[in-house]
Amino acid sequence: MKISTGIDILDRELTGGIKQGSSVLIMATPGVEDLQFAHQSLFSYLINKGNATYMVNNKKPSIVREMLKGFDWDISRFEKQGSCVFMDSYSGLIKALPEAKGFVKDPTDIDQVSEAAYSLLNKTKTPALIVIDSLSSMIDVTNSEKEVIKFLKKFTSKAKESGITIIALFTQWPYSKSTIKGVEKVFDCIIRLKAVEQKVILRSYFSVEKASWLEKKEKHEIPYKILNPGGVKVFIPKILVTGPFNAGKTSFIHSASTKAISVDRLGTTVALDHGHVEFKGFAVDLFGTPGQERFDPMLDLLSGEAFGVIIIVDATKPKGFARAKEMLKRTRKDGLPAVIAVNKIDLEGALGLAEVSRMMSMPEDILLVPMRAENAANAKEGKPCKLKKEDVNNVLEKLLEKVI
Ligand SMILES: Nc1nc2c(ncn2[C@@H]2O[C@H](COP(=O)(O)OP(=O)(O)OP(=O)(O)O)[C@@H](O)[C@H]2O)c(=O)[nH]1
Ligand SMILES: [Mg+2]
């Protein structure tokens, strides 16, 4: 049996989710957002009628509850039903009142932590999920790395016997190599969260480093962002949308986006089109260029750091194909993934896909995808129009498949 993490792309990377009874380590570089990986999995598990225990040692349970609620993952009804319980291993540390039945009076004492954890484990109705938030805090607070690792080994194998799944958060502070190795060895699966930094964190990536139930796999580094609401999304910070004058770039960006802005004058774009798309677990920012040649310097500026290119051509204007190719060449540096959207196929005289493909003589790795107005009668001169949703989604999907 597999357990969904509630994060589509992560489930896919894990071939359907976490194997029930496994232990999963979410190992994060300090500063990257990691909590929602556990929170989203927890909520998804509860929604699917599982039992869960949340062991927390670095904030009060009430704070965890609030954080979850802030993401639209309200767990109060599960707590009322008894399917979600906390182990409060924090309040004792700051001499505050217990906030859960499972309470550790002195969290600096690993024996007390271990005793409370086993007591909860024995009471847990299976199948169940246990979240440990966090392992690094446990090491820091108890100041006994070896003891914590020993506890973990036993605890995870006991959980496995009962088919209980564990997700533990671990921030990789500069611990000794043996501590890191020791922690890593305990777990069946490691999901690593990393960042690209340049004074500030520019971009975060996750990858499945190992999972006992997976055959050897290619390692994918997946850029992500935590959205609120929404949780963990694959984040594509830049997809370039370009193509000849009047081909339908602005129409595409507006039809695809939940939010979009354009700077148009007399029906043509004179600055940038920008849109934000949320689609199938992806969050994508689209950048459109003006079609007129006098704006070409913008193309070079914009194509830096793009993850992919969508070239839009007008199927009724073969004269524009050469220009489209030139724009493709200009933007598609280093074999950046690209898709050609063949637009306006609803219009009379539109060329077929095969014909366009032949006339453009595109390399094989560049897919051509048809696109049309939702309602041709509404496609007025000098005004972007709404494009057919299936076509727009198809274009996005074909490109995103290549990006990740
Ligand atoms: N019939 C039809 N008309 C379309 C379609 N897509 C766009 N149009 C029309 O084509 C014209 C140009 O669309 P825009 O989206 O502004 O094109 P653009 O590529 O942004 O144009 P520039 O920014 O000026 O280069 C508008 O009048 C649209 O209504 C389509 O699929 N079918
Ligand atoms: Mg435009």
CSV table of C-alpha atoms and ligand atoms in Angstrom, one decimal:
chain,number,residue,atom,x,y,z
A,1,MET,CA,0.0,0.0,0.0
A,2,LYS,CA,1.2,3.5,-0.8
A,3,ILE,CA,0.4,6.7,1.1
A,4,SER,CA,-0.2,9.9,-0.8
A,5,THR,CA,1.9,12.9,0.3
A,6,GLY,CA,-0.8,15.2,-1.1
A,7,ILE,CA,2.0,16.6,-3.4
A,8,ASP,CA,1.4,15.3,-6.9
A,9,ILE,CA,4.9,15.5,-8.2
A,10,LEU,CA,6.4,14.0,-5.1
A,11,ASP,CA,3.9,11.1,-5.2
A,12,ARG,CA,5.0,10.6,-8.8
A,13,GLU,CA,8.7,10.6,-7.9
A,14,LEU,CA,7.9,8.0,-5.2
A,15,THR,CA,5.9,5.9,-7.7
A,16,GLY,CA,2.6,6.5,-6.1
A,17,GLY,CA,3.6,7.7,-2.7
A,18,ILE,CA,5.2,6.5,0.5
A,19,LYS,CA,5.2,2.8,1.1
A,20,GLN,CA,3.1,2.1,4.2
A,21,GLY,CA,5.2,1.3,7.2
A,22,SER,CA,8.3,3.1,5.9
A,23,SER,CA,10.3,5.8,7.5
A,24,VAL,CA,10.8,9.0,5.6
A,25,LEU,CA,13.4,11.7,6.3
A,26,ILE,CA,12.9,15.2,5.0
A,27,MET,CA,16.3,16.6,5.1
A,28,ALA,CA,16.6,20.3,4.6
A,29,THR,CA,19.4,22.8,4.2
A,30,PRO,CA,18.9,25.5,6.9
A,31,GLY,CA,16.7,28.3,5.6
A,32,VAL,CA,14.6,26.3,3.1
A,33,GLU,CA,10.9,25.8,3.7
A,34,ASP,CA,10.4,22.2,4.8
A,35,LEU,CA,7.5,22.1,7.2
A,36,GLN,CA,4.8,22.0,4.6
A,37,PHE,CA,6.1,18.8,3.1
A,38,ALA,CA,5.2,17.1,6.4
A,39,HIS,CA,2.0,19.2,7.0
A,40,GLN,CA,0.6,18.5,3.5
A,41,SER,CA,1.3,14.8,3.9
A,42,LEU,CA,-0.4,14.8,7.4
A,43,PHE,CA,-3.5,16.5,6.2
A,44,SER,CA,-3.8,14.3,3.1
A,45,TYR,CA,-3.4,11.3,5.4
A,46,LEU,CA,-6.2,12.5,7.7
A,47,ILE,CA,-8.5,13.3,4.9
A,48,ASN,CA,-8.0,9.8,3.7
A,49,LYS,CA,-9.3,8.5,7.1
A,50,GLY,CA,-6.0,7.6,8.6
A,51,ASN,CA,-4.8,8.1,12.2
A,52,ALA,CA,-2.0,10.4,12.9
A,53,THR,CA,0.3,11.5,15.7
A,54,TYR,CA,2.2,14.7,15.6
A,55,MET,CA,5.3,14.8,17.8
A,56,VAL,CA,6.5,18.3,18.2
A,57,ASN,CA,9.5,19.7,20.2
A,58,ASN,CA,10.2,23.1,18.8
A,59,LYS,CA,6.8,25.0,19.1
A,60,LYS,CA,3.6,24.5,20.9
A,61,PRO,CA,0.9,22.2,19.4
A,62,SER,CA,-1.4,25.2,19.2
A,63,ILE,CA,1.0,26.9,16.9
A,64,VAL,CA,1.2,23.8,14.7
A,65,ARG,CA,-2.6,23.8,14.6
A,66,GLU,CA,-2.7,27.5,13.6
A,67,MET,CA,0.0,27.0,10.9
A,68,LEU,CA,-2.0,24.2,9.4
A,69,LYS,CA,-5.2,26.2,9.5
A,70,GLY,CA,-3.4,29.1,7.7
A,71,PHE,CA,-2.9,26.7,4.8
A,72,ASP,CA,-6.5,25.6,4.8
A,73,TRP,CA,-5.5,22.3,6.4
A,74,ASP,CA,-7.7,22.6,9.5
A,75,ILE,CA,-7.2,19.5,11.6
A,76,SER,CA,-9.6,20.4,14.5
A,77,ARG,CA,-12.3,18.0,13.3
A,78,PHE,CA,-9.8,15.1,13.3
A,79,GLU,CA,-8.6,16.1,16.8
A,80,LYS,CA,-12.2,16.0,18.0
A,81,GLN,CA,-12.8,12.6,16.4
A,82,GLY,CA,-9.5,11.4,18.0
A,83,SER,CA,-7.9,10.5,14.7
A,84,CYS,CA,-5.2,13.2,15.2
A,85,VAL,CA,-3.2,13.6,18.5
A,86,PHE,CA,-0.2,15.5,19.5
A,87,MET,CA,2.8,14.7,21.6
A,88,ASP,CA,3.9,17.9,23.3
A,89,SER,CA,7.6,17.8,23.8
A,90,TYR,CA,7.9,21.6,23.9
A,91,SER,CA,5.8,23.2,26.6
A,92,GLY,CA,7.8,21.4,29.3
A,93,LEU,CA,10.9,23.1,28.0
A,94,ILE,CA,9.5,26.6,28.5
A,95,LYS,CA,7.7,25.6,31.7
A,96,ALA,CA,4.3,26.2,30.1
A,97,LEU,CA,1.2,24.1,30.7
A,98,PRO,CA,0.9,20.8,28.7
A,99,GLU,CA,-1.1,21.1,25.5
A,100,ALA,CA,-1.6,17.4,24.9
A,101,LYS,CA,-2.1,14.2,26.8
A,102,GLY,CA,1.1,12.9,25.4
A,103,PHE,CA,3.4,15.3,27.3
A,104,VAL,CA,7.1,15.2,28.0
A,105,LYS,CA,7.9,17.0,31.2
A,106,ASP,CA,11.6,17.4,30.5
A,107,PRO,CA,12.3,17.3,26.8
A,108,THR,CA,16.1,17.5,27.4
A,109,ASP,CA,15.9,14.0,28.8
A,110,ILE,CA,16.0,11.5,25.8
A,111,ASP,CA,14.6,8.7,28.1
A,112,GLN,CA,11.5,10.8,28.9
A,113,VAL,CA,11.1,11.6,25.2
A,114,SER,CA,11.5,7.9,24.3
A,115,GLU,CA,9.0,6.8,27.0
A,116,ALA,CA,6.3,9.2,25.9
A,117,ALA,CA,6.9,8.3,22.2
A,118,TYR,CA,6.5,4.5,22.9
A,119,SER,CA,3.5,5.0,25.0
A,120,LEU,CA,1.8,6.9,22.1
A,121,LEU,CA,3.0,4.3,19.6
A,122,ASN,CA,1.5,1.5,21.6
A,123,LYS,CA,-1.8,3.3,21.8
A,124,THR,CA,-1.9,4.2,18.1
A,125,LYS,CA,-4.7,2.6,16.0
A,126,THR,CA,-3.1,1.3,12.9
A,127,PRO,CA,-2.5,2.0,10.1
A,128,ALA,CA,-1.2,5.4,11.1
A,129,LEU,CA,1.2,8.1,10.4
A,130,ILE,CA,3.6,9.7,12.9
A,131,VAL,CA,5.2,13.1,12.1
A,132,ILE,CA,8.3,14.0,14.0
A,133,ASP,CA,8.9,17.7,14.1
A,134,SER,CA,11.8,17.7,14.4
A,135,LEU,CA,14.7,15.3,14.7
A,136,SER,CA,17.3,18.1,14.6
A,137,SER,CA,15.6,19.8,17.5
A,138,MET,CA,15.6,16.5,19.4
A,139,ILE,CA,19.3,16.3,18.9
A,140,ASP,CA,19.8,19.9,19.9
A,141,VAL,CA,17.6,19.8,23.0
A,142,THR,CA,18.8,16.5,24.4
A,143,ASN,CA,22.4,17.2,23.4
A,144,SER,CA,22.9,13.4,22.9
A,145,GLU,CA,23.1,12.6,19.2
A,146,LYS,CA,24.1,8.9,19.8
A,147,GLU,CA,21.2,8.3,22.1
A,148,VAL,CA,18.7,10.0,19.7
A,149,ILE,CA,20.0,7.8,16.8
A,150,LYS,CA,19.7,4.7,19.0
A,151,PHE,CA,16.1,5.6,19.9
A,152,LEU,CA,15.3,6.3,16.3
A,153,LYS,CA,16.5,2.9,15.1
A,154,LYS,CA,14.4,1.1,17.6
A,155,PHE,CA,11.4,3.3,17.2
A,156,THR,CA,11.2,3.1,13.4
A,157,SER,CA,11.6,-0.6,13.4
A,158,LYS,CA,8.9,-1.0,16.0
A,159,ALA,CA,6.6,1.3,14.0
A,160,LYS,CA,7.3,-0.7,10.8
A,161,GLU,CA,6.2,-3.9,12.6
A,162,SER,CA,2.8,-2.3,13.1
A,163,GLY,CA,2.6,-0.8,9.6
A,164,ILE,CA,3.0,2.7,11.0
A,165,THR,CA,4.6,5.2,8.6
A,166,ILE,CA,7.0,7.9,9.9
A,167,ILE,CA,7.8,11.3,8.4
A,168,ALA,CA,10.6,13.1,10.3
A,169,LEU,CA,11.9,16.6,9.6
A,170,PHE,CA,15.5,17.2,9.9
A,171,THR,CA,17.4,20.5,9.3
A,172,GLN,CA,20.9,19.8,8.4
A,173,TRP,CA,22.8,22.1,10.7
A,174,PRO,CA,26.6,21.5,10.8
A,175,TYR,CA,26.4,18.3,12.7
A,176,SER,CA,29.3,15.9,12.6
A,177,LYS,CA,29.5,13.5,9.6
A,178,SER,CA,28.9,10.5,11.8
A,179,THR,CA,25.6,12.1,13.1
A,180,ILE,CA,24.4,12.8,9.6
A,181,LYS,CA,25.3,9.4,8.4
A,182,GLY,CA,23.8,7.8,11.4
A,183,VAL,CA,20.5,9.6,10.9
A,184,GLU,CA,20.4,8.9,7.2
A,185,LYS,CA,21.0,5.2,7.7
A,186,VAL,CA,17.9,4.8,9.9
A,187,PHE,CA,15.5,5.9,7.2
A,188,ASP,CA,14.0,3.9,4.3
A,189,CYS,CA,13.5,7.1,2.2
A,190,ILE,CA,15.2,10.4,2.1
A,191,ILE,CA,13.8,13.5,0.5
A,192,ARG,CA,16.4,16.2,0.2
A,193,LEU,CA,15.5,19.9,0.1
A,194,LYS,CA,18.3,22.2,-1.2
A,195,ALA,CA,18.7,25.8,-2.1
A,196,VAL,CA,20.5,27.9,-4.7
A,197,GLU,CA,21.8,30.8,-2.7
A,198,GLN,CA,23.3,34.2,-3.6
A,199,LYS,CA,23.2,36.1,-0.3
A,200,VAL,CA,19.5,35.2,-0.2
A,201,ILE,CA,17.9,31.9,-1.2
A,202,LEU,CA,17.0,32.2,-4.8
A,203,ARG,CA,15.4,28.9,-5.5
A,204,SER,CA,14.7,25.7,-3.6
A,205,TYR,CA,14.8,22.2,-5.0
A,206,PHE,CA,13.7,18.9,-3.8
A,207,SER,CA,14.8,15.4,-4.8
A,208,VAL,CA,14.1,11.9,-3.7
A,209,GLU,CA,17.6,10.7,-2.8
A,210,LYS,CA,16.6,7.1,-1.9
A,211,ALA,CA,13.5,5.0,-1.2
A,212,SER,CA,13.8,1.4,-0.4
A,213,TRP,CA,10.8,0.5,-2.6
A,214,LEU,CA,12.2,2.2,-5.7
A,215,GLU,CA,14.4,0.5,-8.2
A,216,LYS,CA,17.4,2.6,-9.2
A,217,LYS,CA,16.1,5.8,-10.6
A,218,GLU,CA,17.2,8.9,-12.2
A,219,LYS,CA,17.5,11.7,-9.8
A,220,HIS,CA,15.4,14.7,-10.5
A,221,GLU,CA,16.0,18.1,-8.9
A,222,ILE,CA,12.6,19.7,-8.7
A,223,PRO,CA,12.3,23.4,-8.2
A,224,TYR,CA,9.5,24.2,-5.7
A,225,LYS,CA,7.8,26.9,-3.8
A,226,ILE,CA,5.4,26.9,-0.9
A,227,LEU,CA,2.2,28.7,-1.8
A,228,ASN,CA,-0.5,29.7,0.6
A,229,PRO,CA,-3.0,28.3,0.1
A,230,GLY,CA,-1.9,25.3,-2.0
A,231,GLY,CA,1.2,24.1,-0.2
A,232,VAL,CA,4.2,22.6,-2.1
A,233,LYS,CA,4.1,23.4,-5.9
A,234,VAL,CA,6.6,22.8,-8.6
A,235,PHE,CA,7.8,26.3,-9.3
A,236,ILE,CA,8.8,27.3,-12.8
A,237,PRO,CA,9.9,30.9,-12.4
A,238,LYS,CA,10.1,31.7,-16.1
A,239,ILE,CA,8.6,30.3,-19.2
A,240,LEU,CA,9.0,32.6,-22.2
A,241,VAL,CA,6.1,33.1,-24.5
A,242,THR,CA,7.2,34.6,-27.8
A,243,GLY,CA,6.3,34.6,-31.5
A,244,PRO,CA,5.6,36.9,-34.4
A,245,PHE,CA,3.5,40.0,-34.3
A,246,ASN,CA,-0.2,39.4,-33.7
A,247,ALA,CA,0.1,35.6,-33.4
A,248,GLY,CA,-1.8,35.4,-30.1
A,249,LYS,CA,0.8,35.7,-27.3
A,250,THR,CA,-1.2,38.0,-25.1
A,251,SER,CA,-4.3,35.9,-25.7
A,252,PHE,CA,-2.4,32.8,-24.6
A,253,ILE,CA,-1.0,34.4,-21.4
A,254,HIS,CA,-4.4,35.8,-20.4
A,255,SER,CA,-6.2,32.5,-21.2
A,256,ALA,CA,-3.7,30.5,-19.2
A,257,SER,CA,-3.2,32.7,-16.2
A,258,THR,CA,-5.0,33.1,-12.9
A,259,LYS,CA,-3.4,36.6,-12.8
A,260,ALA,CA,-2.0,38.5,-15.7
A,261,ILE,CA,-1.0,41.9,-16.8
A,262,SER,CA,-0.1,43.3,-20.2
A,263,VAL,CA,1.1,46.6,-21.5
A,264,ASP,CA,-0.7,47.1,-24.8
A,265,ARG,CA,-1.2,50.1,-27.0
A,266,LEU,CA,-3.7,50.1,-29.9
A,267,GLY,CA,-4.1,46.3,-29.6
A,268,THR,CA,-0.4,45.4,-29.8
A,269,THR,CA,1.9,44.7,-26.9
A,270,VAL,CA,4.5,47.4,-26.3
A,271,ALA,CA,6.1,46.0,-23.2
A,272,LEU,CA,5.8,42.9,-21.3
A,273,ASP,CA,3.0,40.4,-20.8
A,274,HIS,CA,3.2,38.6,-17.5
A,275,GLY,CA,1.0,35.9,-16.1
A,276,HIS,CA,0.9,33.4,-13.3
A,277,VAL,CA,-0.4,29.9,-13.9
A,278,GLU,CA,-1.3,27.3,-11.4
A,279,PHE,CA,-1.8,24.0,-13.1
A,280,LYS,CA,-1.5,20.3,-12.1
A,281,GLY,CA,0.7,21.0,-9.1
A,282,PHE,CA,2.8,23.5,-11.0
A,283,ALA,CA,3.1,27.2,-10.3
A,284,VAL,CA,4.5,28.9,-13.4
A,285,ASP,CA,5.3,32.5,-14.3
A,286,LEU,CA,4.9,33.3,-17.9
A,287,PHE,CA,6.7,36.2,-19.6
A,288,GLY,CA,5.5,37.3,-23.0
A,289,THR,CA,7.4,39.5,-25.4
A,290,PRO,CA,6.1,42.0,-27.8
A,291,GLY,CA,5.9,40.7,-31.4
A,292,GLN,CA,7.3,43.7,-33.3
A,293,GLU,CA,10.9,43.5,-34.3
A,294,ARG,CA,11.8,46.8,-32.8
A,295,PHE,CA,11.4,45.2,-29.4
A,296,ASP,CA,13.8,42.3,-30.1
A,297,PRO,CA,16.4,43.5,-27.6
A,298,MET,CA,13.9,42.6,-24.9
A,299,LEU,CA,13.9,39.0,-26.1
A,300,ASP,CA,17.6,38.6,-25.2
A,301,LEU,CA,17.0,40.2,-21.8
A,302,LEU,CA,14.0,38.0,-21.1
A,303,SER,CA,15.4,34.7,-22.2
A,304,GLY,CA,18.0,34.6,-19.5
A,305,GLU,CA,17.2,32.0,-16.8
A,306,ALA,CA,14.1,30.7,-18.7
A,307,PHE,CA,13.1,27.1,-18.0
A,308,GLY,CA,11.3,26.7,-21.4
A,309,VAL,CA,9.9,28.5,-24.4
A,310,ILE,CA,6.5,28.6,-26.0
A,311,ILE,CA,6.6,29.9,-29.6
A,312,ILE,CA,3.2,31.0,-30.9
A,313,VAL,CA,2.6,31.1,-34.6
A,314,ASP,CA,-0.4,32.1,-36.6
A,315,ALA,CA,-1.5,29.2,-38.8
A,316,THR,CA,-2.9,31.6,-41.3
A,317,LYS,CA,0.3,33.6,-41.7
A,318,PRO,CA,3.1,31.4,-43.1
A,319,LYS,CA,5.0,34.5,-43.8
A,320,GLY,CA,5.6,34.7,-40.0
A,321,PHE,CA,7.2,31.3,-39.8
A,322,ALA,CA,10.7,32.4,-40.6
A,323,ARG,CA,10.5,35.1,-38.0
A,324,ALA,CA,9.2,32.5,-35.5
A,325,LYS,CA,12.2,30.4,-36.2
A,326,GLU,CA,14.5,33.3,-35.7
A,327,MET,CA,12.9,34.0,-32.4
A,328,LEU,CA,13.2,30.4,-31.4
A,329,LYS,CA,16.9,30.4,-32.2
A,330,ARG,CA,17.4,33.6,-30.2
A,331,THR,CA,15.6,32.4,-27.1
A,332,ARG,CA,16.4,28.7,-27.1
A,333,LYS,CA,19.9,28.7,-25.7
A,334,ASP,CA,21.5,25.4,-24.6
A,335,GLY,CA,18.6,23.3,-25.9
A,336,LEU,CA,16.0,24.8,-23.6
A,337,PRO,CA,12.7,22.8,-23.9
A,338,ALA,CA,10.4,24.4,-26.5
A,339,VAL,CA,6.9,23.9,-27.8
A,340,ILE,CA,5.3,25.5,-30.8
A,341,ALA,CA,1.7,26.5,-30.4
A,342,VAL,CA,0.0,26.6,-33.8
A,343,ASN,CA,-2.7,29.2,-33.2
A,344,LYS,CA,-5.8,30.3,-35.0
A,345,ILE,CA,-6.7,26.9,-36.4
A,346,ASP,CA,-10.3,28.0,-36.2
A,347,LEU,CA,-9.8,30.5,-39.0
A,348,GLU,CA,-10.5,29.7,-42.6
A,349,GLY,CA,-7.2,29.1,-44.5
A,350,ALA,CA,-5.4,27.9,-41.5
A,351,LEU,CA,-2.6,25.4,-42.4
A,352,GLY,CA,-2.7,22.0,-40.8
A,353,LEU,CA,-0.1,20.9,-38.2
A,354,ALA,CA,1.8,18.7,-40.6
A,355,GLU,CA,2.0,21.5,-43.2
A,356,VAL,CA,3.3,23.9,-40.6
A,357,SER,CA,5.8,21.4,-39.4
A,358,ARG,CA,7.0,20.8,-42.9
A,359,MET,CA,7.3,24.5,-43.7
A,360,MET,CA,9.1,25.3,-40.5
A,361,SER,CA,11.3,22.1,-40.7
A,362,MET,CA,11.7,21.9,-36.9
A,363,PRO,CA,14.0,19.5,-35.1
A,364,GLU,CA,12.2,16.4,-33.9
A,365,ASP,CA,12.3,17.3,-30.2
A,366,ILE,CA,10.1,20.3,-30.8
A,367,LEU,CA,6.5,19.5,-30.6
A,368,LEU,CA,3.8,21.3,-32.4
A,369,VAL,CA,0.5,21.7,-30.6
A,370,PRO,CA,-2.7,23.2,-32.1
A,371,MET,CA,-4.6,26.1,-30.5
A,372,ARG,CA,-7.8,28.0,-31.3
A,373,ALA,CA,-10.1,30.6,-30.0
A,374,GLU,CA,-12.8,29.5,-27.5
A,375,ASN,CA,-15.3,31.3,-29.7
A,376,ALA,CA,-14.1,32.5,-33.1
A,377,ALA,CA,-16.9,35.1,-33.2
A,378,ASN,CA,-15.4,36.8,-30.1
A,379,ALA,CA,-11.9,37.1,-31.5
A,380,LYS,CA,-12.1,40.8,-32.5
A,381,GLU,CA,-9.4,42.7,-34.3
A,382,GLY,CA,-7.1,44.6,-32.0
A,383,LYS,CA,-8.2,42.7,-28.8
A,384,PRO,CA,-6.7,39.6,-27.3
A,385,CYS,CA,-9.3,36.8,-27.1
A,386,LYS,CA,-10.0,33.9,-24.9
A,387,LEU,CA,-8.4,30.7,-26.2
A,388,LYS,CA,-9.9,27.2,-25.9
A,389,LYS,CA,-8.9,25.9,-22.4
A,390,GLU,CA,-8.1,22.3,-23.5
A,391,ASP,CA,-5.7,23.7,-26.1
A,392,VAL,CA,-4.0,26.1,-23.7
A,393,ASN,CA,-3.6,23.3,-21.1
A,394,ASN,CA,-2.3,21.0,-23.7
A,395,VAL,CA,0.4,23.4,-24.7
A,396,LEU,CA,1.4,23.9,-21.0
A,397,GLU,CA,1.4,20.2,-20.3
A,398,LYS,CA,3.5,19.3,-23.3
A,399,LEU,CA,6.1,21.9,-22.3
A,400,LEU,CA,6.1,21.1,-18.6
A,401,GLU,CA,6.6,17.4,-19.3
A,402,LYS,CA,9.9,18.4,-20.9
A,403,VAL,CA,10.9,21.0,-18.3
A,404,ILE,CA,10.9,18.5,-15.4
B,1,LIG,N1,-9.8,33.6,-34.6
B,1,LIG,C1,-8.8,33.6,-33.7
B,1,LIG,N2,-8.3,34.8,-33.4
B,1,LIG,C2,-7.3,34.9,-32.5
B,1,LIG,C3,-6.8,33.7,-31.9
B,1,LIG,N3,-5.8,34.1,-31.1
B,1,LIG,C4,-5.7,35.4,-31.1
B,1,LIG,N4,-6.6,35.9,-32.0
B,1,LIG,C5,-6.8,37.3,-32.4
B,1,LIG,O1,-5.5,37.8,-32.9
B,1,LIG,C6,-5.2,39.1,-32.6
B,1,LIG,C7,-3.9,39.2,-31.9
B,1,LIG,O2,-3.9,38.5,-30.6
B,1,LIG,P1,-2.9,38.9,-29.5
B,1,LIG,O3,-3.1,37.9,-28.4
B,1,LIG,O4,-3.0,40.4,-29.1
B,1,LIG,O5,-1.5,38.7,-30.2
B,1,LIG,P2,-0.1,39.1,-29.8
B,1,LIG,O6,0.8,38.0,-30.3
B,1,LIG,O7,0.0,39.3,-28.3
B,1,LIG,O8,0.2,40.4,-30.6
B,1,LIG,P3,1.4,41.4,-30.4
B,1,LIG,O9,1.6,41.6,-28.9
B,1,LIG,O10,0.9,42.7,-31.1
B,1,LIG,O11,2.6,40.9,-31.1
B,1,LIG,C8,-6.4,39.6,-31.7
B,1,LIG,O12,-7.3,40.2,-32.5
B,1,LIG,C9,-7.0,38.3,-31.2
B,1,LIG,O13,-8.4,38.4,-30.9
B,1,LIG,C10,-7.3,32.4,-32.3
B,1,LIG,O14,-6.9,31.4,-31.9
B,1,LIG,N5,-8.3,32.5,-33.2
B,2,MG,MG,0.6,41.0,-27.3
